[in-house]
Tab-separated table of C-alpha atoms and ligand atoms in Angstrom:
chain	number	residue	atom	x	y	z
G	1	UNK	CA	114.031	95.705	109.728
G	2	UNK	CA	111.093	95.558	112.355
G	3	UNK	CA	111.446	94.206	115.601
G	4	UNK	CA	111.284	90.797	116.331
G	5	UNK	CA	107.542	91.043	118.338
G	6	UNK	CA	106.550	92.466	115.147
G	7	UNK	CA	107.315	89.483	112.791
G	8	UNK	CA	106.149	86.904	114.713
G	9	UNK	CA	102.742	88.883	115.353
G	10	UNK	CA	102.188	89.427	111.984
G	11	UNK	CA	102.840	85.986	111.771
G	12	UNK	CA	100.509	84.700	114.531
G	13	UNK	CA	97.797	86.740	112.954
G	14	UNK	CA	97.763	86.285	109.732
G	15	UNK	CA	99.881	83.333	108.469
G	16	UNK	CA	96.948	80.432	109.839
G	17	UNK	CA	94.241	82.304	108.620
G	18	UNK	CA	92.786	82.142	104.962
G	19	UNK	CA	92.895	85.319	102.416
G	20	UNK	CA	89.039	85.460	102.362
G	21	UNK	CA	89.117	86.229	106.240
G	22	UNK	CA	92.719	88.587	105.893
G	23	UNK	CA	90.245	90.334	102.998
G	24	UNK	CA	87.991	91.300	105.730
G	25	UNK	CA	90.378	92.359	108.322
G	26	UNK	CA	91.951	94.079	105.099
G	27	UNK	CA	89.075	96.255	104.462
G	28	UNK	CA	88.528	97.558	107.746
G	29	UNK	CA	84.698	98.556	107.580
G	30	UNK	CA	82.960	97.859	110.614
G	31	UNK	CA	80.610	95.243	108.673
G	32	UNK	CA	83.983	93.167	108.623
G	33	UNK	CA	85.050	90.078	110.165
G	34	UNK	CA	88.211	91.343	112.135
G	35	UNK	CA	85.493	90.339	114.974
G	36	UNK	CA	84.221	87.443	113.154
G	37	UNK	CA	81.265	86.644	115.857
G	38	UNK	CA	79.267	83.741	115.600
G	39	UNK	CA	75.770	84.995	116.980
G	40	UNK	CA	72.694	83.566	116.217
G	41	UNK	CA	71.277	86.677	114.440
G	42	UNK	CA	68.671	85.616	111.821
G	43	UNK	CA	69.912	86.217	108.621
G	44	UNK	CA	67.631	87.907	106.017
G	45	UNK	CA	67.115	90.291	103.203
G	46	UNK	CA	64.495	92.239	104.037
G	47	UNK	CA	65.319	95.775	105.735
G	48	UNK	CA	63.567	95.137	109.334
G	49	UNK	CA	63.168	98.666	110.451
G	50	UNK	CA	59.877	98.245	112.256
G	51	UNK	CA	60.642	95.051	113.537
G	52	UNK	CA	63.726	95.292	115.417
G	53	UNK	CA	63.163	95.211	119.252
G	54	UNK	CA	65.320	97.187	121.484
G	55	UNK	CA	67.483	95.295	124.153
G	56	UNK	CA	65.609	97.070	127.894
G	57	UNK	CA	69.279	96.680	129.149
G	58	UNK	CA	70.645	98.203	126.739
G	59	UNK	CA	68.516	101.213	126.184
G	60	UNK	CA	68.937	101.734	130.020
G	61	UNK	CA	72.446	102.278	129.048
G	62	UNK	CA	71.948	104.698	126.305
G	63	UNK	CA	71.452	107.892	127.813
G	64	UNK	CA	74.672	108.714	128.772
G	65	UNK	CA	75.810	107.759	125.224
G	66	UNK	CA	73.505	110.144	123.587
G	67	UNK	CA	74.769	113.071	126.414
G	68	UNK	CA	78.463	112.277	125.298
G	69	UNK	CA	77.399	112.551	121.599
G	70	UNK	CA	75.939	115.591	122.048
G	71	UNK	CA	78.428	117.368	124.383
G	72	UNK	CA	82.107	117.587	123.282
G	73	UNK	CA	83.149	118.401	126.731
G	74	UNK	CA	81.609	115.540	128.357
G	75	UNK	CA	84.230	113.657	130.183
G	76	UNK	CA	82.278	110.224	130.881
G	77	UNK	CA	83.946	108.349	128.057
G	78	UNK	CA	88.014	108.520	127.441
G	79	UNK	CA	87.568	109.191	124.370
G	80	UNK	CA	90.270	110.460	121.707
G	81	UNK	CA	90.713	114.620	122.354
G	82	UNK	CA	90.013	116.785	119.936
G	83	UNK	CA	91.252	120.374	119.786
G	84	UNK	CA	88.971	123.100	119.477
G	85	UNK	CA	88.922	124.420	116.188
G	86	UNK	CA	91.558	127.642	115.617
G	87	UNK	CA	91.836	130.300	112.671
G	88	UNK	CA	89.416	130.921	109.749
G	89	UNK	CA	90.275	127.748	107.894
G	90	UNK	CA	87.004	126.271	107.775
G	91	UNK	CA	84.885	129.690	107.930
G	92	UNK	CA	84.046	129.492	104.219
G	93	UNK	CA	81.619	126.636	105.187
G	94	UNK	CA	79.482	128.644	107.958
G	95	UNK	CA	76.441	129.949	106.534
G	96	UNK	CA	74.623	132.125	108.245
G	97	UNK	CA	71.048	130.706	109.286
G	98	UNK	CA	69.310	133.511	107.515
G	99	UNK	CA	70.375	132.897	104.244
G	100	UNK	CA	68.753	129.523	104.472
G	101	UNK	CA	65.275	129.301	103.319
G	102	UNK	CA	64.314	126.423	105.943
G	103	UNK	CA	61.297	125.540	103.895
G	104	UNK	CA	63.422	124.930	100.622
G	105	UNK	CA	66.258	124.135	102.603
G	106	UNK	CA	68.504	121.548	100.815
G	107	UNK	CA	71.317	120.171	102.311
G	108	UNK	CA	74.642	120.546	100.925
G	109	UNK	CA	76.411	117.453	103.395
G	110	UNK	CA	75.370	113.943	103.209
G	111	UNK	CA	76.707	112.061	106.128
G	112	UNK	CA	76.337	107.695	105.485
G	113	UNK	CA	77.143	105.148	107.707
G	114	UNK	CA	77.092	101.314	108.092
G	115	UNK	CA	77.565	100.595	111.476
G	116	UNK	CA	77.649	96.697	113.607
G	117	UNK	CA	78.981	96.422	117.274
G	118	UNK	CA	80.686	99.691	117.885
G	119	UNK	CA	79.250	101.288	120.817
G	120	UNK	CA	82.505	102.310	122.389
G	121	UNK	CA	83.186	104.489	119.257
G	122	UNK	CA	80.061	106.210	118.937
G	123	UNK	CA	80.598	109.207	121.596
G	124	UNK	CA	83.821	110.182	119.425
G	125	UNK	CA	82.487	109.416	115.901
G	126	UNK	CA	78.904	110.363	116.132
G	127	UNK	CA	80.140	113.335	118.556
G	128	UNK	CA	82.714	115.002	116.120
G	129	UNK	CA	79.915	114.539	113.125
G	130	UNK	CA	77.195	116.244	115.614
G	131	UNK	CA	79.988	119.177	115.778
G	132	UNK	CA	80.306	119.164	112.498
G	133	UNK	CA	77.109	119.316	111.687
G	134	UNK	CA	76.345	121.978	114.153
G	135	UNK	CA	79.467	124.316	112.384
G	136	UNK	CA	78.594	123.395	108.759
G	137	UNK	CA	74.326	124.247	110.050
G	138	UNK	CA	72.280	121.469	110.553
G	139	UNK	CA	70.005	122.385	108.218
G	140	UNK	CA	72.510	122.056	105.744
G	141	UNK	CA	73.129	118.582	107.016
G	142	UNK	CA	71.562	115.010	106.324
G	143	UNK	CA	73.222	111.929	108.914
G	144	UNK	CA	71.912	108.269	107.337
G	145	UNK	CA	72.865	105.187	109.433
G	146	UNK	CA	72.557	101.836	108.666
G	147	UNK	CA	72.890	99.706	111.529
G	148	UNK	CA	73.195	95.928	111.538
G	149	UNK	CA	73.206	92.681	114.094
G	150	UNK	CA	74.719	94.582	117.182
G	151	UNK	CA	74.601	93.238	120.272
G	152	UNK	CA	76.378	95.670	122.258
G	153	UNK	CA	73.889	98.241	122.198
G	154	UNK	CA	75.079	100.052	118.615
G	155	UNK	CA	71.275	99.986	117.737
G	156	UNK	CA	69.767	101.050	121.087
G	157	UNK	CA	72.471	104.461	121.254
G	158	UNK	CA	71.119	105.099	117.408
G	159	UNK	CA	67.679	105.288	117.793
G	160	UNK	CA	67.556	106.934	120.753
G	161	UNK	CA	69.516	109.496	118.646
G	162	UNK	CA	66.865	109.695	116.617
G	163	UNK	CA	64.749	112.652	118.592
G	164	UNK	CA	68.066	114.392	120.158
G	165	UNK	CA	69.114	114.837	116.469
G	166	UNK	CA	65.141	116.152	115.363
G	167	UNK	CA	65.436	118.557	118.236
G	168	UNK	CA	68.607	120.266	116.685
G	169	UNK	CA	67.120	120.346	113.306
G	170	UNK	CA	69.326	117.458	111.439
G	171	UNK	CA	67.518	115.110	108.794
G	172	UNK	CA	68.656	111.716	110.657
G	173	UNK	CA	67.441	108.628	108.310
G	174	UNK	CA	68.159	105.218	110.973
G	175	UNK	CA	67.809	102.014	108.976
G	176	UNK	CA	68.796	98.500	109.976
G	177	UNK	CA	69.764	95.932	108.229
G	178	UNK	CA	70.326	92.495	109.177
G	179	UNK	CA	72.386	91.117	106.451
G	180	UNK	CA	75.495	89.384	107.090
G	181	UNK	CA	78.191	89.544	104.422
G	182	UNK	CA	79.623	86.484	106.492
G	183	UNK	CA	76.802	84.541	106.456
G	184	UNK	CA	77.361	83.223	102.579
G	185	UNK	CA	80.783	82.330	101.352
G	186	UNK	CA	81.341	84.496	98.144
G	187	UNK	CA	78.999	87.266	98.909
G	188	UNK	CA	80.802	89.273	101.298
G	189	UNK	CA	81.159	91.912	98.810
G	190	UNK	CA	77.990	92.077	97.449
G	191	UNK	CA	76.495	92.468	100.901
G	192	UNK	CA	79.200	94.846	101.926
G	193	UNK	CA	77.824	97.183	98.408
G	194	UNK	CA	74.256	96.460	99.354
G	195	UNK	CA	74.447	97.793	102.752
G	196	UNK	CA	76.649	101.169	101.792
G	197	UNK	CA	74.092	101.410	98.999
G	198	UNK	CA	71.744	101.376	101.623
G	199	UNK	CA	73.363	104.135	103.728
G	200	UNK	CA	73.221	106.528	100.889
G	201	UNK	CA	69.303	105.756	99.984
G	202	UNK	CA	67.619	108.662	101.305
G	203	UNK	CA	70.161	110.459	98.794
G	204	UNK	CA	70.108	108.481	95.564
G	205	UNK	CA	66.141	107.698	96.038
G	206	UNK	CA	65.531	112.075	96.671
G	207	UNK	CA	68.080	113.628	94.736
G	208	UNK	CA	66.031	116.739	94.161
G	209	UNK	CA	66.222	117.463	97.782
G	210	UNK	CA	69.936	117.931	97.967
G	211	UNK	CA	71.954	120.569	96.581
G	212	UNK	CA	73.620	119.362	93.191
G	213	UNK	CA	76.787	120.843	94.677
G	214	UNK	CA	76.223	118.062	97.507
G	215	UNK	CA	78.742	116.079	99.052
G	216	UNK	CA	78.821	112.617	100.965
G	217	UNK	CA	80.900	111.860	103.737
G	218	UNK	CA	81.151	108.081	104.072
G	219	UNK	CA	82.696	107.159	107.459
G	220	UNK	CA	83.656	103.552	108.710
G	221	UNK	CA	83.798	103.190	112.255
G	222	UNK	CA	86.460	105.382	113.272
G	223	UNK	CA	87.536	107.375	116.043
G	224	UNK	CA	88.121	111.196	114.492
G	225	UNK	CA	87.822	114.812	115.097
G	226	UNK	CA	85.765	117.550	113.584
G	227	UNK	CA	89.034	118.945	111.849
G	228	UNK	CA	89.373	115.732	110.553
G	229	UNK	CA	86.112	116.041	108.836
G	230	UNK	CA	86.204	119.653	107.976
G	231	UNK	CA	89.799	118.957	106.387
G	232	UNK	CA	88.440	116.459	104.154
G	233	UNK	CA	85.613	118.517	103.000
G	234	UNK	CA	88.063	121.635	102.900
G	235	UNK	CA	90.527	119.446	100.627
G	236	UNK	CA	87.621	118.641	98.305
G	237	UNK	CA	86.709	122.290	97.896
G	238	UNK	CA	90.202	123.518	97.369
G	239	UNK	CA	92.074	120.863	95.419
G	240	UNK	CA	88.803	120.805	93.735
G	241	UNK	CA	88.657	117.050	93.852
G	242	UNK	CA	86.225	114.128	93.356
G	243	UNK	CA	87.117	112.602	96.287
G	244	UNK	CA	89.180	112.808	99.212
G	245	UNK	CA	90.286	110.017	101.732
G	246	UNK	CA	92.049	109.897	104.833
G	247	UNK	CA	94.615	107.408	106.106
G	248	UNK	CA	93.649	104.349	108.515
G	249	UNK	CA	95.793	102.747	110.856
G	250	UNK	CA	96.235	99.638	113.078
G	251	UNK	CA	98.797	98.669	115.432
G	252	UNK	CA	100.704	95.687	114.575
G	253	UNK	CA	102.819	95.428	118.178
G	254	UNK	CA	104.207	98.837	118.413
G	255	UNK	CA	104.088	99.718	114.862
G	256	UNK	CA	101.692	101.817	113.576
G	257	UNK	CA	100.383	100.111	110.027
G	258	UNK	CA	98.405	101.145	107.408
G	259	UNK	CA	94.938	99.713	107.117
G	260	UNK	CA	93.553	99.648	103.818
G	261	UNK	CA	96.267	97.870	101.909
G	262	UNK	CA	93.550	95.964	99.977
G	263	UNK	CA	91.766	99.215	98.545
G	264	UNK	CA	94.006	101.802	98.090
G	265	UNK	CA	96.014	102.010	94.878
G	266	UNK	CA	98.436	104.679	93.973
G	267	UNK	CA	98.816	106.436	90.552
G	268	UNK	CA	101.967	103.793	89.859
G	269	UNK	CA	98.822	101.261	89.975
G	270	UNK	CA	100.257	99.590	93.050
G	271	UNK	CA	99.382	98.964	96.546
G	272	UNK	CA	100.782	101.486	99.135
G	273	UNK	CA	102.840	98.665	100.097
G	274	UNK	CA	104.246	96.167	99.312
G	275	UNK	CA	102.213	92.611	100.132
G	276	UNK	CA	104.186	89.326	99.013
G	277	UNK	CA	102.665	86.431	97.868
G	278	UNK	CA	102.735	84.687	101.524
G	279	UNK	CA	100.429	87.491	103.063
G	280	UNK	CA	102.964	88.864	105.461
G	281	UNK	CA	102.731	92.281	106.355
G	282	UNK	CA	106.621	92.973	106.911
G	283	UNK	CA	107.295	95.574	104.464
G	284	UNK	CA	103.961	97.659	105.523
G	285	UNK	CA	106.263	100.448	107.224
G	286	UNK	CA	107.664	101.264	103.749
G	287	UNK	CA	104.425	102.994	101.997
G	288	UNK	CA	105.095	104.034	98.752
G	289	UNK	CA	108.054	102.174	98.248
G	290	UNK	CA	108.619	102.429	94.660
G	291	UNK	CA	106.443	105.323	94.158
G	292	UNK	CA	108.748	108.494	95.288
G	293	UNK	CA	106.340	111.533	94.318
G	294	UNK	CA	103.549	109.708	96.699
G	295	UNK	CA	106.203	108.882	99.468
G	296	UNK	CA	107.479	112.502	99.680
G	297	UNK	CA	104.187	113.927	100.007
G	298	UNK	CA	103.484	111.654	102.106
G	299	UNK	CA	105.857	112.666	104.491
G	300	UNK	CA	105.424	116.438	104.249
G	301	UNK	CA	101.763	115.751	104.916
G	302	UNK	CA	100.834	117.389	101.241
G	303	UNK	CA	97.678	115.888	99.488
G	304	UNK	CA	98.808	113.020	96.590
G	305	UNK	CA	96.619	111.732	93.965
G	306	UNK	CA	96.025	108.069	93.730
G	307	UNK	CA	94.175	105.689	91.983
G	308	UNK	CA	91.752	104.496	94.281
G	309	UNK	CA	91.479	104.836	98.249
G	310	UNK	CA	88.852	104.559	101.106
G	311	UNK	CA	90.682	104.646	104.222
G	312	UNK	CA	88.253	104.777	106.958
G	313	UNK	CA	86.707	108.423	105.801
G	314	UNK	CA	86.218	109.821	102.659
G	315	UNK	CA	84.376	112.761	101.082
G	316	UNK	CA	82.861	112.487	97.526
G	317	UNK	CA	80.843	114.280	95.296
G	318	UNK	CA	77.238	113.168	94.907
G	319	UNK	CA	77.482	114.290	91.434
G	320	UNK	CA	78.830	110.986	89.868
G	321	UNK	CA	76.067	108.672	92.050
G	322	UNK	CA	73.432	111.235	90.831
G	323	UNK	CA	74.261	111.770	86.807
G	324	UNK	CA	76.217	108.951	86.061
G	325	UNK	CA	74.122	106.154	88.818
G	326	UNK	CA	77.454	105.310	89.861
G	327	UNK	CA	77.221	102.961	92.810
G	328	UNK	CA	78.829	100.025	94.894
G	329	UNK	CA	78.785	96.758	93.005
G	330	UNK	CA	80.457	93.707	93.513
G	331	UNK	CA	82.873	92.429	90.576
G	332	UNK	CA	81.171	91.486	86.859
G	333	UNK	CA	81.522	88.350	85.759
G	334	UNK	CA	84.607	88.183	84.309
G	335	UNK	CA	86.551	90.991	86.171
G	336	UNK	CA	88.850	90.503	88.858
G	337	UNK	CA	87.813	90.449	92.369
G	338	UNK	CA	88.061	93.348	94.614
G	339	UNK	CA	86.624	95.389	97.542
G	340	UNK	CA	83.677	97.375	96.245
G	341	UNK	CA	85.511	100.492	97.564
G	342	UNK	CA	87.746	99.438	94.845
G	343	UNK	CA	85.572	99.149	92.155
G	344	UNK	CA	84.100	102.327	93.163
G	345	UNK	CA	87.177	103.864	92.427
G	346	UNK	CA	87.483	102.918	89.037
G	347	UNK	CA	83.921	103.731	88.303
G	348	UNK	CA	84.669	106.860	89.172
G	349	UNK	CA	87.226	107.272	87.052
G	350	UNK	CA	85.634	106.083	84.329
G	351	UNK	CA	82.842	108.809	84.064
G	352	UNK	CA	85.804	111.209	84.498
G	353	UNK	CA	85.481	111.785	87.927
G	354	UNK	CA	89.329	110.604	88.520
G	355	UNK	CA	90.392	113.433	91.315
G	356	UNK	CA	90.856	111.128	94.196
G	357	UNK	CA	93.326	112.065	96.842
G	358	UNK	CA	94.919	111.103	99.855
G	359	UNK	CA	94.611	113.657	102.502
G	360	UNK	CA	97.613	112.525	104.535
G	361	UNK	CA	97.118	115.079	107.653
G	362	UNK	CA	93.751	113.411	108.366
G	363	UNK	CA	94.628	110.110	110.274
G	364	UNK	CA	92.090	107.706	111.733
G	365	UNK	CA	92.217	104.431	113.850
G	366	UNK	CA	89.393	101.844	114.877
G	367	UNK	CA	89.287	102.884	118.701
G	368	UNK	CA	89.997	106.221	120.786
G	369	UNK	CA	93.434	104.315	122.259
G	370	UNK	CA	94.513	103.472	118.904
G	371	UNK	CA	93.182	107.198	117.920
G	372	UNK	CA	95.253	108.659	120.346
G	373	UNK	CA	98.356	106.858	119.726
G	374	UNK	CA	98.310	107.846	116.067
G	375	UNK	CA	97.299	111.344	116.429
G	376	UNK	CA	100.555	111.265	118.986
G	377	UNK	CA	102.526	109.718	116.047
G	378	UNK	CA	100.891	111.164	112.795
G	379	UNK	CA	99.871	114.541	114.213
G	380	UNK	CA	96.270	116.797	114.483
G	381	UNK	CA	95.645	117.905	111.443
G	382	UNK	CA	95.964	121.539	113.482
G	383	UNK	CA	99.232	120.560	114.449
G	384	UNK	CA	100.530	119.941	110.595
G	385	UNK	CA	99.876	123.658	110.034
G	386	UNK	CA	97.134	124.654	107.857
G	387	UNK	CA	98.379	127.783	105.601
G	388	UNK	CA	98.500	126.603	101.727
G	389	UNK	CA	101.540	127.465	99.159
G	390	UNK	CA	101.992	126.782	95.487
G	391	UNK	CA	102.815	122.931	96.725
G	392	UNK	CA	100.029	122.194	98.318
G	393	UNK	CA	97.996	122.134	95.440
G	394	UNK	CA	97.748	118.510	93.586
G	395	UNK	CA	99.047	118.302	89.968
G	396	UNK	CA	95.792	116.507	88.912
G	397	UNK	CA	96.379	113.459	86.199
G	398	UNK	CA	93.556	113.420	84.002
G	399	UNK	CA	94.565	109.666	82.955
G	400	UNK	CA	94.816	106.666	85.313
G	401	UNK	CA	97.899	104.109	85.369
G	402	UNK	CA	97.544	102.134	82.364
G	403	UNK	CA	97.305	98.858	84.514
G	404	UNK	CA	96.440	98.532	88.059
G	405	UNK	CA	97.399	95.568	90.547
G	406	UNK	CA	94.363	93.640	91.644
G	407	UNK	CA	94.989	91.920	94.688
G	408	UNK	CA	92.449	89.041	93.919
G	409	UNK	CA	94.205	86.675	96.701
G	410	UNK	CA	97.795	87.106	98.139
G	411	UNK	CA	98.879	84.378	95.715
G	412	UNK	CA	97.452	86.018	93.010
G	413	UNK	CA	97.859	89.545	92.171
G	414	UNK	CA	97.895	90.405	88.554
G	415	UNK	CA	98.575	93.718	86.485
G	416	UNK	CA	95.339	94.296	84.828
G	417	UNK	CA	94.150	97.202	82.643
G	418	UNK	CA	92.848	99.971	85.309
G	419	UNK	CA	89.325	99.654	83.473
G	420	UNK	CA	89.234	95.965	82.699
G	421	UNK	CA	85.727	94.419	81.920
G	422	UNK	CA	83.879	97.994	81.922
G	423	UNK	CA	83.333	98.111	77.994
G	424	UNK	CA	82.587	94.507	77.748
G	425	UNK	CA	79.631	94.749	80.552
G	426	UNK	CA	78.548	98.016	78.673
G	427	UNK	CA	79.462	100.792	80.885
G	428	UNK	CA	79.313	103.379	78.876
G	429	UNK	CA	81.435	106.723	79.807
Q	1	NAG	C1	61.237	130.066	100.919
Q	1	NAG	O1	60.926	129.721	99.559
Q	1	NAG	C2	59.510	129.586	99.448
Q	1	NAG	C3	59.520	129.136	98.124
Q	1	NAG	O2	60.532	128.843	97.243
Q	1	NAG	C4	58.825	130.976	98.991
Q	1	NAG	O3	57.278	130.777	99.017
Q	1	NAG	C5	59.754	131.241	100.182
Q	1	NAG	O4	58.776	132.972	100.370
Q	1	NAG	C6	60.576	131.636	100.835
Q	1	NAG	N1	61.200	132.313	101.978
Q	1	NAG	C7	61.878	132.881	102.103
Q	1	NAG	C8	61.709	134.034	103.876
Q	1	NAG	O5	62.331	133.687	101.368
Q	2	NAG	C1	70.175	94.799	102.832
Q	2	NAG	O1	71.356	94.533	102.714
Q	2	NAG	C2	71.199	93.771	101.639
Q	2	NAG	C3	72.460	92.841	101.063
Q	2	NAG	O2	73.523	93.919	100.877
Q	2	NAG	C4	70.676	94.169	100.066
Q	2	NAG	O3	70.451	93.069	98.880
Q	2	NAG	C5	69.189	94.959	101.057
Q	2	NAG	O4	68.667	95.781	99.362
Q	2	NAG	C6	69.619	95.878	101.888
Q	2	NAG	N1	68.010	96.235	102.270
Q	2	NAG	C7	67.656	97.548	102.135
Q	2	NAG	C8	66.384	97.753	102.528
Q	2	NAG	O5	68.178	98.256	101.413
């Protein structure tokens, strides 16, 4: 049984919230309303790149953030500590720079983020991305960030970063979008999907400028290490996966609690933990209570296949986006209401890209202090041991579960055919 405190905290947090608010909490991206602020940011559907004004106050305080982002040794911010890379596990990614033809360079790694009000996590998050890009070769990497509605200096830091990243040869696209997913009822997922697609724009609009085997690394506002990112990419190659996901965590009281339960479904079609119609998270610690195979692999830190995941950090093939035009989208008319990452995975399956896996050695959280605690509890990637044996390989299923549970709301969680409404909407495999 969970401690009493845990239970009452759950009640306090959730019971009086409507599902709509809750669903925001569950998806866990920075665009969602955990911090549903009511700041007076104008709502507009146009890109306001050129108009957005930097605040002098935040511009003044941005340089130490840039310093920390560019220098892994910087100690000004109390960030999650990350181990130095050891061994040769990721050496196969390194490209000697004389192999790369600068005039015809084609990045193979596309980093995408949508960020709002998360200055606190930028030294760790962007710092780890920069470290990773340096490791992979800056000329092999592109970074695309869409910022929106920030009032905490996030915009100014990311803007100031432009010059610095250009100086190390990274292709960095920085855009803004002030559209607020919370501004109007019923448009939340549509807005979130649009923002995610906007982050992918440089890739989608210039497919010929990227390598055919490009990997997209899409990250939420999480604290994570270079080894977390490299492991997601490594497992995508090693397992020949179409998409790999981390595990993301929050804390309810002292209990580490898996966060992305609204999106993630196992190969049994069910959520990672049971959420009753009361919306209670009392059973959150019993992950894969009804799917032993997944529960075991999770416990031993071995990658396992799922129907859908996002979990704060993912690496996926650009191919289905470029060839099959898969995009982030809202539910079709008549299709069960669900979050855009789940629909994304559903569409991947439909087009034959169902090798989707959770990498349980990669654990992330939405702040540095929480990430520290979660690394202590779940271990760093490198501490999981990085040798591979026969059992590390996923035994891929080529067919998805026949039915998948759709958490339309906590009261209403129907089991529906996994490809519900796709044929009706003329989606052809
Ligand atoms: C780089 O590619 C361009 C265009 O294909 C070619 O003209 C040039 O000779 C190449 N440079 C090197 C150093 O290979
Ligand atoms: C800004 O976001 C909205 C809502 O998602 C989207 O419709 C619009 O296309 C985005 N703007 C750009 C320039 O992509």
